[in-house]
Amino acid sequence: MTDRPLTLMAVHAHPDDEATGTGGVLARYAAEGVRTVLVTCTDGGCGDGPEGVKPGDPGHDPAAVASMRRQELEASCDVLKVSDLELLDYADSGMMGWPSNDASGSFWRTPVEEGAARLAELMLRYRPDVVVTYDENGFYGHPDHIQAHRITMAALEMTATELSPKVYWTTVPRSGMQRFGEIMREFQPDMPEPDPAEAAAMAEIGLPDDEITTWVDTTAFSGQKFDALAAHASQGENIFFLRMGKERFGELMGVETFVRVQDATGAAVPESDLFAGLR
């Protein structure tokens, strides 16, 4: 043990991802005195513009959207008490199959080794005890999430002689996905039923409950998580959870789940603390 504070590094693709997947743990561990480092890989320029204007539509200015989303990201970090925000600032690649995937400077087109080298420098600077990112499918197949996974795992390999953090991928229990669908229909009664292909894809999101290694209770911090999501006001149309209201959100979003993929502590699983075995 050293006098250096325990450090959590979360590697996310876009502004707002930090709140959706890890807002609870960022807020909880900050409150416990852990140094929380957020690495955001892209500028979010393929998000909605003012008044909900969509990428590719007249009036959508990716540079202006990116500037707006940076301000929102900084506000979210203030809410979550994030210690350090690092921006790789690659161009948002958009959804899989969009022309922006192949645009010059897009994160998706960036060589993995290049992005990983930049992230490895940050890892050596901050020396995280815990690293969190997405699984190999980017949780749901978004190219920037997949690329964030790739550069994170490559950066861990690059730094393996000096660092041996616990490594986690975000996930959700499949037992909760049906309930999530019910809640979506409750708040969007006119939502059409998904076609069979979409339904099958949704059924593959997350993991069976018995494969989830880590269940972190963040109930006490659900209000901060909601407020962090709300800070991304320009993307409110896409952030379904905001429609629940803070009270209902707190009832339903009080646990964040992960699968542990690297560990040198020998901590038993299932575990309820990302830092189990480290303190």
Tab-separated table of C-alpha atoms in Angstrom:
chain	number	residue	atom	x	y	z
A	1	MET	CA	0.000	0.000	0.000
A	2	THR	CA	1.130	3.577	-0.692
A	3	ASP	CA	-0.068	7.072	0.119
A	4	ARG	CA	-1.330	7.386	-3.456
A	5	PRO	CA	-5.141	7.439	-3.572
A	6	LEU	CA	-6.944	4.561	-5.203
A	7	THR	CA	-7.768	5.469	-8.795
A	8	LEU	CA	-10.620	4.492	-11.104
A	9	MET	CA	-10.283	5.144	-14.847
A	10	ALA	CA	-13.388	4.898	-17.036
A	11	VAL	CA	-12.851	4.909	-20.813
A	12	HIS	CA	-15.953	5.995	-22.724
A	13	ALA	CA	-16.748	6.782	-26.326
A	14	HIS	CA	-18.905	9.925	-26.228
A	15	PRO	CA	-20.063	12.702	-23.945
A	16	ASP	CA	-23.037	11.305	-21.923
A	17	ASP	CA	-21.740	7.695	-21.936
A	18	GLU	CA	-20.015	8.354	-18.629
A	19	ALA	CA	-23.361	9.013	-16.956
A	20	THR	CA	-25.352	6.244	-18.619
A	21	GLY	CA	-23.088	3.322	-17.835
A	22	THR	CA	-20.939	4.446	-14.926
A	23	GLY	CA	-22.492	7.546	-13.389
A	24	GLY	CA	-23.273	5.664	-10.201
A	25	VAL	CA	-19.802	4.253	-9.631
A	26	LEU	CA	-18.089	7.516	-10.565
A	27	ALA	CA	-20.182	9.374	-7.999
A	28	ARG	CA	-19.914	6.670	-5.338
A	29	TYR	CA	-16.178	6.236	-5.510
A	30	ALA	CA	-15.528	9.977	-5.684
A	31	ALA	CA	-17.493	10.273	-2.435
A	32	GLU	CA	-15.281	7.540	-0.939
A	33	GLY	CA	-12.117	9.477	-1.743
A	34	VAL	CA	-11.146	7.539	-4.858
A	35	ARG	CA	-9.558	9.516	-7.685
A	36	THR	CA	-11.891	9.225	-10.656
A	37	VAL	CA	-10.469	9.692	-14.149
A	38	LEU	CA	-12.770	9.891	-17.165
A	39	VAL	CA	-11.335	9.438	-20.657
A	40	THR	CA	-13.775	10.460	-23.391
A	41	CYS	CA	-12.595	9.309	-26.810
A	42	THR	CA	-14.717	11.354	-29.251
A	43	ASP	CA	-16.115	14.850	-29.545
A	44	GLY	CA	-19.746	13.741	-29.880
A	45	GLY	CA	-20.165	15.699	-33.117
A	46	CYS	CA	-22.647	13.165	-34.538
A	47	GLY	CA	-25.116	13.868	-31.767
A	48	ASP	CA	-28.252	15.968	-32.097
A	49	GLY	CA	-27.882	19.675	-32.720
A	50	PRO	CA	-30.013	22.534	-31.369
A	51	GLU	CA	-33.755	21.793	-31.417
A	52	GLY	CA	-33.011	18.141	-32.143
A	53	VAL	CA	-31.614	18.607	-35.634
A	54	LYS	CA	-30.136	15.287	-36.750
A	55	PRO	CA	-26.719	14.563	-38.265
A	56	GLY	CA	-26.814	15.041	-42.023
A	57	ASP	CA	-29.851	17.316	-41.900
A	58	PRO	CA	-29.684	21.001	-42.871
A	59	GLY	CA	-28.448	23.075	-39.986
A	60	HIS	CA	-26.463	20.318	-38.291
A	61	ASP	CA	-22.965	21.635	-37.616
A	62	PRO	CA	-20.746	18.895	-36.138
A	63	ALA	CA	-18.189	21.393	-34.824
A	64	ALA	CA	-20.866	23.410	-33.041
A	65	VAL	CA	-22.432	20.233	-31.652
A	66	ALA	CA	-19.039	19.072	-30.398
A	67	SER	CA	-18.446	22.400	-28.639
A	68	MET	CA	-21.866	22.270	-26.987
A	69	ARG	CA	-21.382	18.679	-25.908
A	70	ARG	CA	-18.004	19.440	-24.357
A	71	GLN	CA	-19.653	22.004	-22.120
A	72	GLU	CA	-22.319	19.460	-21.187
A	73	LEU	CA	-19.660	16.848	-20.459
A	74	GLU	CA	-17.844	19.227	-18.137
A	75	ALA	CA	-21.123	19.952	-16.342
A	76	SER	CA	-21.785	16.221	-15.972
A	77	CYS	CA	-18.306	15.713	-14.529
A	78	ASP	CA	-18.968	18.465	-12.008
A	79	VAL	CA	-22.144	16.677	-10.903
A	80	LEU	CA	-20.360	13.330	-10.590
A	81	LYS	CA	-17.330	14.925	-8.884
A	82	VAL	CA	-14.979	13.438	-11.478
A	83	SER	CA	-11.420	14.245	-10.462
A	84	ASP	CA	-9.847	14.374	-13.918
A	85	LEU	CA	-11.336	14.616	-17.413
A	86	GLU	CA	-9.168	13.661	-20.375
A	87	LEU	CA	-10.342	14.197	-23.965
A	88	LEU	CA	-8.850	12.213	-26.838
A	89	ASP	CA	-11.065	14.355	-29.090
A	90	TYR	CA	-11.381	12.055	-32.070
A	91	ALA	CA	-14.243	12.803	-34.467
A	92	ASP	CA	-17.470	10.995	-33.600
A	93	SER	CA	-17.944	8.127	-36.066
A	94	GLY	CA	-21.748	7.996	-35.879
A	95	MET	CA	-23.779	4.798	-35.873
A	96	MET	CA	-22.557	1.680	-37.658
A	97	GLY	CA	-22.919	2.066	-41.411
A	98	TRP	CA	-23.080	5.867	-41.462
A	99	PRO	CA	-20.811	7.653	-43.976
A	100	SER	CA	-19.156	9.364	-40.991
A	101	ASN	CA	-17.610	5.993	-40.062
A	102	ASP	CA	-15.059	6.522	-42.818
A	103	ALA	CA	-14.594	10.281	-42.534
A	104	SER	CA	-11.064	11.563	-42.101
A	105	GLY	CA	-10.194	11.756	-38.417
A	106	SER	CA	-13.058	9.575	-37.247
A	107	PHE	CA	-12.376	7.397	-34.224
A	108	TRP	CA	-13.440	4.295	-36.144
A	109	ARG	CA	-10.764	4.910	-38.804
A	110	THR	CA	-8.029	5.652	-36.288
A	111	PRO	CA	-5.423	2.871	-36.070
A	112	VAL	CA	-5.887	1.029	-32.792
A	113	GLU	CA	-2.167	1.357	-32.029
A	114	GLU	CA	-2.369	5.148	-32.273
A	115	GLY	CA	-5.311	5.509	-29.918
A	116	ALA	CA	-3.890	2.894	-27.570
A	117	ALA	CA	-0.542	4.679	-27.334
A	118	ARG	CA	-2.262	7.897	-26.279
A	119	LEU	CA	-4.369	6.052	-23.724
A	120	ALA	CA	-1.335	4.158	-22.441
A	121	GLU	CA	0.343	7.496	-21.678
A	122	LEU	CA	-2.661	8.446	-19.556
A	123	MET	CA	-2.620	5.092	-17.794
A	124	LEU	CA	1.049	5.548	-16.900
A	125	ARG	CA	0.343	9.062	-15.651
A	126	TYR	CA	-2.678	8.178	-13.502
A	127	ARG	CA	-1.740	4.556	-12.665
A	128	PRO	CA	-5.340	3.329	-12.268
A	129	ASP	CA	-6.145	0.514	-9.859
A	130	VAL	CA	-9.394	-0.162	-11.740
A	131	VAL	CA	-10.148	0.361	-15.444
A	132	VAL	CA	-13.695	0.220	-16.830
A	133	THR	CA	-14.721	0.170	-20.491
A	134	TYR	CA	-17.015	-1.767	-22.867
A	135	ASP	CA	-16.943	-5.358	-24.058
A	136	GLU	CA	-15.733	-6.357	-27.521
A	137	ASN	CA	-19.115	-5.494	-29.064
A	138	GLY	CA	-19.127	-2.064	-27.475
A	139	PHE	CA	-22.139	-3.222	-25.428
A	140	TYR	CA	-24.538	-2.723	-28.350
A	141	GLY	CA	-22.451	-2.543	-31.512
A	142	HIS	CA	-21.648	1.157	-31.807
A	143	PRO	CA	-18.369	1.576	-33.729
A	144	ASP	CA	-16.932	4.113	-31.281
A	145	HIS	CA	-17.741	1.868	-28.317
A	146	ILE	CA	-16.050	-1.047	-30.077
A	147	GLN	CA	-13.023	1.121	-30.795
A	148	ALA	CA	-12.906	2.324	-27.161
A	149	HIS	CA	-12.782	-1.321	-26.104
A	150	ARG	CA	-10.014	-2.060	-28.583
A	151	ILE	CA	-7.750	0.803	-27.609
A	152	THR	CA	-8.295	0.163	-23.899
A	153	MET	CA	-7.326	-3.487	-24.110
A	154	ALA	CA	-4.346	-2.638	-26.323
A	155	ALA	CA	-3.222	0.107	-23.920
A	156	LEU	CA	-3.422	-2.372	-21.045
A	157	GLU	CA	-1.130	-4.695	-22.976
A	158	MET	CA	1.274	-1.831	-23.644
A	159	THR	CA	1.495	-0.995	-19.938
A	160	ALA	CA	1.375	-4.542	-18.554
A	161	THR	CA	4.976	-4.508	-17.336
A	162	GLU	CA	4.203	-1.551	-15.056
A	163	LEU	CA	0.489	-1.768	-14.275
A	164	SER	CA	-1.884	-4.567	-13.309
A	165	PRO	CA	-5.271	-2.965	-12.655
A	166	LYS	CA	-8.514	-4.789	-12.172
A	167	VAL	CA	-10.337	-4.492	-15.504
A	168	TYR	CA	-14.103	-4.469	-15.992
A	169	TRP	CA	-16.509	-4.317	-18.897
A	170	THR	CA	-19.897	-2.698	-18.427
A	171	THR	CA	-22.905	-4.968	-18.837
A	172	VAL	CA	-26.521	-5.467	-17.804
A	173	PRO	CA	-28.284	-8.572	-16.475
A	174	ARG	CA	-30.520	-10.149	-19.095
A	175	SER	CA	-33.063	-10.743	-16.348
A	176	GLY	CA	-33.589	-6.998	-16.339
A	177	MET	CA	-33.898	-6.477	-20.088
A	178	GLN	CA	-37.513	-7.650	-20.264
A	179	ARG	CA	-38.370	-5.332	-17.398
A	180	PHE	CA	-36.605	-2.507	-19.209
A	181	GLY	CA	-38.755	-3.132	-22.286
A	182	GLU	CA	-41.877	-2.995	-20.142
A	183	ILE	CA	-40.786	0.316	-18.652
A	184	MET	CA	-40.041	1.773	-22.090
A	185	ARG	CA	-43.577	0.916	-23.214
A	186	GLU	CA	-44.954	2.403	-19.998
A	187	PHE	CA	-43.376	5.756	-20.787
A	188	GLN	CA	-43.816	5.465	-24.562
A	189	PRO	CA	-47.226	3.802	-25.022
A	190	ASP	CA	-47.193	4.528	-28.767
A	191	MET	CA	-43.823	2.806	-29.247
A	192	PRO	CA	-44.147	0.172	-31.996
A	193	GLU	CA	-43.247	-3.416	-31.255
A	194	PRO	CA	-39.708	-4.205	-32.486
A	195	ASP	CA	-39.376	-6.413	-35.526
A	196	PRO	CA	-38.100	-9.949	-34.851
A	197	ALA	CA	-34.516	-9.080	-35.810
A	198	GLU	CA	-34.441	-6.119	-33.412
A	199	ALA	CA	-36.015	-8.192	-30.666
A	200	ALA	CA	-33.414	-10.922	-31.159
A	201	ALA	CA	-30.606	-8.360	-31.018
A	202	MET	CA	-32.012	-6.863	-27.805
A	203	ALA	CA	-32.184	-10.332	-26.279
A	204	GLU	CA	-28.430	-10.715	-26.782
A	205	ILE	CA	-27.522	-7.486	-24.972
A	206	GLY	CA	-25.897	-7.983	-21.590
A	207	LEU	CA	-25.159	-11.273	-19.869
A	208	PRO	CA	-26.983	-14.007	-17.987
A	209	ASP	CA	-27.119	-13.069	-14.333
A	210	ASP	CA	-24.750	-15.834	-13.265
A	211	GLU	CA	-22.026	-14.511	-15.597
A	212	ILE	CA	-22.058	-11.029	-14.064
A	213	THR	CA	-19.206	-10.822	-11.590
A	214	THR	CA	-19.817	-7.451	-10.000
A	215	TRP	CA	-22.981	-5.779	-8.704
A	216	VAL	CA	-22.321	-2.314	-7.266
A	217	ASP	CA	-25.029	-0.640	-5.182
A	218	THR	CA	-25.178	3.011	-6.243
A	219	THR	CA	-28.679	3.741	-4.928
A	220	ALA	CA	-27.477	6.624	-2.779
A	221	PHE	CA	-25.991	8.287	-5.856
A	222	SER	CA	-28.854	7.794	-8.311
A	223	GLY	CA	-29.838	11.460	-7.985
A	224	GLN	CA	-26.361	12.526	-9.102
A	225	LYS	CA	-26.501	10.048	-11.972
A	226	PHE	CA	-29.861	11.461	-13.104
A	227	ASP	CA	-28.547	15.031	-12.873
A	228	ALA	CA	-25.437	14.063	-14.836
A	229	LEU	CA	-27.618	12.646	-17.606
A	230	ALA	CA	-29.770	15.773	-17.498
A	231	ALA	CA	-26.638	17.885	-17.981
A	232	HIS	CA	-26.524	16.478	-21.530
A	233	ALA	CA	-29.636	18.453	-22.392
A	234	SER	CA	-28.953	18.591	-26.125
A	235	GLN	CA	-29.259	14.798	-26.283
A	236	GLY	CA	-32.358	14.602	-24.087
A	237	GLU	CA	-34.475	13.156	-26.888
A	238	ASN	CA	-32.120	10.152	-26.996
A	239	ILE	CA	-31.754	9.685	-23.229
A	240	PHE	CA	-34.818	7.627	-22.424
A	241	PHE	CA	-34.078	7.472	-18.692
A	242	LEU	CA	-34.814	11.176	-18.221
A	243	ARG	CA	-38.486	10.551	-19.004
A	244	MET	CA	-38.861	8.534	-15.806
A	245	GLY	CA	-38.313	11.468	-13.480
A	246	LYS	CA	-35.755	11.389	-10.701
A	247	GLU	CA	-37.780	9.384	-8.170
A	248	ARG	CA	-38.656	6.511	-10.520
A	249	PHE	CA	-35.162	6.579	-11.957
A	250	GLY	CA	-33.732	6.127	-8.486
A	251	GLU	CA	-35.978	3.142	-7.827
A	252	LEU	CA	-34.938	1.353	-11.009
A	253	MET	CA	-31.304	2.362	-11.573
A	254	GLY	CA	-29.697	1.752	-8.193
A	255	VAL	CA	-27.252	-0.994	-9.216
A	256	GLU	CA	-24.521	-0.908	-11.870
A	257	THR	CA	-23.206	-4.229	-13.150
A	258	PHE	CA	-19.898	-5.334	-14.649
A	259	VAL	CA	-17.952	-8.379	-15.721
A	260	ARG	CA	-14.428	-8.610	-14.339
A	261	VAL	CA	-11.938	-9.638	-17.016
A	262	GLN	CA	-8.587	-8.972	-15.351
A	263	ASP	CA	-7.656	-9.304	-11.692
A	264	ALA	CA	-4.510	-9.875	-9.664
A	265	THR	CA	-6.130	-9.594	-6.229
A	266	GLY	CA	-7.870	-12.948	-6.018
A	267	ALA	CA	-11.021	-11.262	-4.705
A	268	ALA	CA	-13.967	-13.654	-4.700
A	269	VAL	CA	-16.818	-13.211	-7.146
A	270	PRO	CA	-19.559	-12.230	-7.254
A	271	GLU	CA	-18.359	-9.011	-5.683
A	272	SER	CA	-20.073	-5.771	-4.732
A	273	ASP	CA	-17.099	-3.413	-4.984
A	274	LEU	CA	-14.845	-2.661	-7.942
A	275	PHE	CA	-12.034	-2.196	-5.415
A	276	ALA	CA	-12.548	-5.536	-3.642
A	277	GLY	CA	-9.114	-6.910	-2.783
A	278	LEU	CA	-7.502	-3.485	-3.042
A	279	ARG	CA	-8.536	-2.044	0.309
